[in-house]
Coordinates of C-alpha atoms and ligand atoms in Angstrom, one line a residue:
M23 CA -19.1 -59.5 63.5
Q24 CA -21.1 -60.8 60.7
Q25 CA -20.4 -59.6 57.5
P26 CA -23.3 -59.3 54.2
L27 CA -22.1 -61.6 51.8
F28 CA -21.6 -59.8 48.2
L29 CA -22.3 -61.9 45.1
K30 CA -20.3 -62.2 41.8
P31 CA -22.8 -62.1 39.0
V32 CA -22.9 -64.9 36.5
F33 CA -23.6 -64.0 33.1
Q34 CA -26.2 -66.5 30.7
E35 CA -26.1 -65.9 27.1
K36 CA -29.3 -65.9 25.3
I37 CA -30.5 -65.9 21.5
W38 CA -32.9 -63.0 22.5
G39 CA -30.4 -61.4 25.1
G40 CA -28.7 -57.6 24.4
D41 CA -25.7 -55.6 25.9
R42 CA -27.8 -53.3 28.4
L43 CA -26.2 -55.4 31.2
H44 CA -23.5 -53.5 30.2
T45 CA -24.6 -50.0 28.9
V46 CA -27.4 -49.6 31.7
F47 CA -25.6 -52.0 34.6
G48 CA -22.2 -51.3 33.6
F49 CA -21.1 -55.1 33.9
D50 CA -18.1 -56.1 31.9
L51 CA -19.9 -58.6 29.4
P52 CA -18.4 -61.5 28.0
S53 CA -20.5 -61.0 24.8
N54 CA -23.6 -58.6 23.5
K55 CA -26.0 -61.4 23.5
I56 CA -26.2 -61.6 27.5
G57 CA -30.0 -62.3 28.3
E58 CA -29.5 -62.8 32.4
D59 CA -27.5 -61.8 35.1
W60 CA -27.9 -64.3 37.7
A61 CA -27.3 -62.0 40.6
I62 CA -28.0 -64.3 43.4
S63 CA -27.8 -67.9 42.8
A64 CA -26.9 -71.4 44.4
H65 CA -28.4 -73.1 41.3
P66 CA -25.9 -75.4 39.7
H67 CA -26.7 -74.0 36.0
G68 CA -25.0 -70.7 37.5
V69 CA -23.9 -70.4 41.2
S70 CA -22.8 -66.9 42.9
T71 CA -19.4 -66.7 44.5
V72 CA -18.8 -64.6 47.9
E73 CA -16.7 -61.5 47.0
N74 CA -16.0 -60.4 50.4
G75 CA -15.1 -61.1 54.1
P76 CA -14.5 -64.6 55.6
F77 CA -16.2 -66.4 52.8
S78 CA -14.8 -64.9 50.2
G79 CA -14.4 -67.0 46.9
Q80 CA -16.9 -69.7 48.6
K81 CA -19.7 -70.8 46.3
L82 CA -23.4 -70.1 47.8
D83 CA -24.5 -73.8 47.3
D84 CA -21.5 -74.7 49.3
L85 CA -22.4 -72.2 52.4
W86 CA -25.9 -73.3 52.2
T87 CA -24.2 -77.1 52.8
N88 CA -21.7 -76.3 55.3
H89 CA -22.7 -73.2 57.3
R90 CA -26.2 -73.5 57.1
E91 CA -26.2 -71.0 60.5
L92 CA -25.6 -68.2 58.1
F93 CA -29.6 -68.9 57.1
G94 CA -30.6 -69.3 60.4
N95 CA -30.7 -73.1 60.3
A96 CA -33.3 -72.9 57.4
K97 CA -34.6 -76.6 56.1
G98 CA -34.6 -78.1 52.6
E99 CA -32.0 -79.6 50.4
V100 CA -31.3 -76.6 48.2
F101 CA -30.9 -72.7 48.5
P102 CA -34.8 -72.2 47.7
L103 CA -34.4 -68.5 45.7
L104 CA -33.0 -67.1 42.5
T105 CA -32.9 -63.4 41.6
K106 CA -31.9 -62.6 38.0
I107 CA -31.9 -59.3 35.8
L108 CA -33.1 -59.6 32.6
D109 CA -32.6 -57.7 29.3
A110 CA -34.6 -58.8 26.8
E111 CA -33.3 -57.3 23.5
D112 CA -36.1 -59.9 21.5
D113 CA -39.2 -61.4 22.6
L114 CA -38.5 -64.4 24.8
S115 CA -40.3 -67.7 24.1
V116 CA -44.1 -68.1 25.3
Q117 CA -44.0 -70.7 28.1
V118 CA -45.2 -71.9 31.5
H119 CA -43.3 -73.5 34.3
P120 CA -44.5 -76.7 36.5
D121 CA -45.5 -76.5 40.4
D122 CA -42.8 -78.2 43.1
T123 CA -45.2 -81.6 42.8
Y124 CA -44.6 -81.9 38.9
G125 CA -41.1 -80.2 39.1
L126 CA -39.7 -82.5 41.4
I127 CA -41.3 -85.9 39.6
H128 CA -40.6 -85.3 36.4
E129 CA -37.1 -83.1 36.6
G130 CA -36.1 -83.8 39.8
E131 CA -36.0 -80.0 41.0
L132 CA -38.5 -77.4 42.5
G133 CA -40.9 -76.1 40.6
K134 CA -40.7 -72.3 39.3
T135 CA -42.9 -69.8 41.0
E136 CA -41.9 -66.1 39.6
C137 CA -42.5 -62.4 40.1
W138 CA -40.6 -59.8 37.9
Y139 CA -40.2 -56.0 38.9
I140 CA -40.2 -54.0 35.4
I141 CA -36.8 -52.1 36.0
D142 CA -37.3 -50.2 32.3
A143 CA -39.6 -50.8 29.1
E144 CA -39.6 -49.0 26.0
P145 CA -42.7 -47.2 24.6
E146 CA -45.7 -49.9 23.5
A147 CA -43.6 -52.9 25.2
T148 CA -45.6 -55.9 26.1
I149 CA -45.6 -58.8 28.5
I150 CA -47.9 -62.4 27.6
Y151 CA -49.6 -63.0 30.9
G152 CA -52.6 -65.7 30.7
H153 CA -54.6 -67.1 28.3
N154 CA -57.9 -67.5 27.2
A155 CA -58.2 -71.3 27.0
K156 CA -61.7 -72.0 29.0
S157 CA -60.6 -76.0 29.1
R158 CA -57.5 -78.5 29.0
E159 CA -59.2 -79.5 25.7
E160 CA -59.4 -76.2 24.0
L161 CA -55.8 -75.1 25.1
E162 CA -54.6 -78.3 23.5
A163 CA -56.5 -77.5 20.1
M164 CA -55.5 -73.7 20.0
I165 CA -51.7 -74.5 20.5
K166 CA -51.8 -77.1 18.2
E167 CA -53.8 -75.0 15.6
E168 CA -51.5 -72.2 16.5
R169 CA -54.0 -69.9 17.1
W170 CA -51.6 -67.7 19.1
D171 CA -53.6 -64.1 18.7
D172 CA -57.0 -66.0 20.4
L173 CA -54.8 -68.1 23.0
L174 CA -52.4 -65.7 24.5
K175 CA -53.2 -62.4 26.6
K176 CA -51.1 -59.6 25.9
V177 CA -50.6 -56.9 28.4
P178 CA -48.7 -53.2 27.9
V179 CA -46.3 -52.6 30.8
K180 CA -44.2 -49.7 32.0
K181 CA -41.2 -48.8 34.2
G182 CA -42.2 -49.9 38.0
D183 CA -44.9 -52.3 37.1
F184 CA -44.9 -55.4 39.4
F185 CA -46.3 -59.1 38.3
Y186 CA -46.7 -62.3 40.4
V187 CA -46.4 -65.3 37.9
P188 CA -47.3 -68.5 39.9
S189 CA -46.0 -71.8 38.5
G190 CA -48.7 -72.7 35.9
T191 CA -49.1 -68.9 34.6
I192 CA -48.4 -69.1 30.4
H193 CA -46.0 -66.1 30.4
A194 CA -43.3 -64.5 28.2
I195 CA -41.4 -61.4 28.7
G196 CA -41.4 -59.0 25.3
K197 CA -38.7 -57.2 23.7
G198 CA -37.4 -54.0 24.9
I199 CA -38.0 -54.8 28.7
M200 CA -35.2 -55.2 31.6
I201 CA -36.9 -57.0 34.8
L202 CA -35.6 -57.9 38.0
E203 CA -36.9 -61.6 38.5
T204 CA -37.2 -63.2 42.0
Q205 CA -38.1 -66.9 41.5
Q206 CA -37.8 -70.5 43.0
S207 CA -34.2 -71.9 42.4
S208 CA -35.4 -73.6 39.0
D209 CA -34.6 -73.9 35.9
T210 CA -37.0 -75.6 34.4
T211 CA -39.0 -74.2 31.4
Y212 CA -41.7 -75.6 29.1
R213 CA -41.8 -73.8 25.8
V214 CA -45.0 -73.3 24.4
Y215 CA -44.0 -71.1 21.4
D216 CA -41.1 -69.7 20.1
Y217 CA -42.3 -67.6 17.4
D218 CA -40.4 -70.0 15.1
R219 CA -37.2 -68.7 15.4
K220 CA -33.7 -70.4 14.2
D221 CA -30.3 -70.2 16.1
D222 CA -27.1 -69.4 15.0
Q223 CA -27.2 -73.0 13.6
R224 CA -30.4 -72.7 12.1
Q225 CA -31.9 -75.0 15.0
A226 CA -35.4 -74.6 16.5
R227 CA -35.5 -74.5 20.1
E228 CA -37.4 -77.8 21.5
L229 CA -40.7 -77.0 22.1
H230 CA -42.4 -78.7 25.0
I231 CA -45.9 -79.1 24.0
Q232 CA -47.5 -82.0 25.8
Q233 CA -45.8 -80.7 29.5
S234 CA -47.0 -77.2 28.8
V235 CA -50.6 -78.6 28.3
D236 CA -50.6 -81.0 31.7
V237 CA -49.0 -77.9 33.8
T238 CA -51.0 -74.6 32.6
T239 CA -53.7 -73.5 35.3
V240 CA -57.0 -74.0 33.2
P241 CA -58.9 -71.6 33.1
A242 CA -56.0 -68.9 33.5
K243 CA -56.4 -67.4 37.2
D244 CA -55.1 -63.6 37.4
A245 CA -53.0 -63.2 40.4
Q246 CA -53.9 -60.5 43.2
L247 CA -51.6 -58.1 44.2
S248 CA -52.1 -56.2 47.8
I249 CA -49.1 -53.6 47.4
Q250 CA -48.4 -51.9 50.8
Q251 CA -46.1 -49.1 51.4
Q252 CA -44.6 -48.2 54.8
N253 CA -42.9 -44.3 55.0
Q254 CA -40.0 -43.5 56.7
G255 CA -39.4 -39.9 56.0
R256 CA -38.7 -39.7 52.5
S257 CA -37.8 -43.3 52.0
S258 CA -40.0 -46.2 52.0
I259 CA -40.4 -50.0 52.0
I260 CA -42.9 -51.3 49.4
T261 CA -44.4 -54.8 49.8
Y262 CA -45.2 -56.5 46.7
L263 CA -45.9 -59.7 47.6
K264 CA -45.8 -62.6 50.7
T265 CA -46.1 -65.8 49.1
P266 CA -45.5 -69.5 50.1
F267 CA -42.0 -69.4 48.5
F268 CA -40.9 -65.8 49.0
N269 CA -41.9 -62.2 49.9
V270 CA -40.9 -59.3 47.9
Y271 CA -40.0 -55.8 48.6
E272 CA -39.0 -52.7 47.0
W273 CA -36.3 -50.6 49.5
Q274 CA -36.8 -46.7 48.3
V275 CA -33.9 -45.2 49.7
K276 CA -34.0 -41.1 49.8
G277 CA -31.5 -40.2 52.4
V278 CA -31.9 -42.9 55.0
L279 CA -33.9 -46.4 55.4
N280 CA -33.5 -48.0 58.6
I281 CA -34.5 -51.7 58.3
K282 CA -34.9 -54.7 60.7
K283 CA -34.8 -58.2 59.7
N284 CA -38.3 -60.7 59.7
A285 CA -36.7 -63.7 58.0
P286 CA -33.7 -65.8 58.6
Y287 CA -32.1 -63.9 55.8
T288 CA -32.5 -61.4 53.3
L289 CA -31.6 -60.9 49.7
A290 CA -31.1 -57.9 48.3
T291 CA -30.2 -56.4 44.5
V292 CA -29.3 -52.3 43.8
I293 CA -31.3 -51.6 40.4
D294 CA -30.8 -47.8 40.5
G295 CA -28.7 -45.1 42.8
V296 CA -25.5 -45.2 44.7
G297 CA -24.9 -45.3 48.2
H298 CA -23.9 -47.5 51.6
L299 CA -25.1 -49.9 53.6
I300 CA -24.2 -49.9 57.4
V301 CA -24.3 -52.8 59.4
E302 CA -24.5 -52.1 63.3
E303 CA -23.3 -54.5 65.6
V304 CA -25.9 -55.5 68.2
D305 CA -25.1 -53.5 71.6
T306 CA -22.6 -51.6 70.4
V307 CA -21.7 -48.2 68.7
K308 CA -19.5 -49.9 66.1
S309 CA -20.6 -50.3 62.7
E310 CA -19.3 -51.3 59.1
R311 CA -20.3 -49.3 55.7
Y312 CA -19.9 -50.9 52.3
E313 CA -20.6 -49.0 49.2
L314 CA -23.5 -49.9 47.0
T315 CA -23.9 -49.1 43.3
K316 CA -26.3 -50.1 40.6
G317 CA -26.1 -53.9 40.0
T318 CA -24.6 -54.8 43.4
S319 CA -26.1 -58.0 45.2
F320 CA -25.9 -59.1 48.5
I321 CA -27.5 -61.7 51.2
L322 CA -27.6 -60.5 54.9
P323 CA -27.1 -63.3 56.8
N324 CA -29.1 -64.3 60.1
D325 CA -27.1 -63.0 62.8
I326 CA -27.4 -59.4 60.8
A327 CA -30.7 -58.1 62.9
K328 CA -31.1 -54.7 61.6
W329 CA -29.5 -52.6 58.9
R330 CA -29.0 -48.8 57.2
I331 CA -29.0 -47.9 54.0
E332 CA -28.1 -44.1 52.8
G333 CA -28.3 -42.6 49.6
E334 CA -30.7 -42.2 46.5
L335 CA -31.6 -46.0 45.7
T336 CA -33.8 -48.4 44.5
I337 CA -33.4 -52.0 45.8
I338 CA -35.2 -55.2 45.3
A339 CA -35.3 -57.3 48.1
S340 CA -36.7 -60.8 49.1
E341 CA -36.9 -63.7 51.8
P342 CA -37.8 -67.2 52.0
G343 CA -41.6 -67.7 52.7
V344 CA -42.9 -69.9 55.1
E345 CA -42.7 -73.3 52.8
A346 CA -39.2 -72.2 51.1
Ligands
LIG416 ZN1 -40.7 -68.1 33.1

């Protein structure tokens, strides 16, 4: 019987990171400057390891290469998705990511379209999302003249908000925000502005002005969301996004939620609550129960056609889009 793949988190230290992945999520952290938990990743900068079942100890990138049947024999050189939990104790740099065409030519990896579910936000917390330049010349001039207040659009955020951030969108996560990010498997970031910060060695982090001007969408486009909610008793499935790269859902479990797969494989991360995942064997009454707690991440491989979640939980799930 096919088992879900439970994955071990990979933590990344950042100058803007904090300790809420320990205090809020209960993870044992290697330091108190942890900005990111790479919850589900096959990216070479931090690869997930399976924690259970016949593939225990194996890396997700190796499974993608050697056991493609787990992923419905999906095409593509690399596992296309990456799920992170971010804790921004301080502001992240103002940045922009390339699309696939630019990323593959200039960086040898996919571009980066991403989206954010706001897990928590301090009162008054804001993000930067979009810009006010009307032409590429104006964008370049405003960056070089450091007219940040004129250029950058600030948006207030609160717990439960959702943002779609296609490649080419200038953005920054502000301090006091925790998010779950679903993104293409890429680590290419072009930094536009870093608040003139210095690291421990009194070094400023590198900026990438030319690349940023090249890849930014001008004028900025506001990404439209059409959020849909499907109820099952007190539980529900919320569909936030369907894009060529990924589809993203919230599974809101209050008691029980039954789910059928609609892609070759599905990624899931528990961001609140406790409960169980129940996988039923096809055509029998046999089923297997797995404990879920805050911070648990897993992949439902191709053989698992339906599953049930019991308890009181909030889970963010994703699956590959048609182009992934
Ligand atoms: Zn980003």
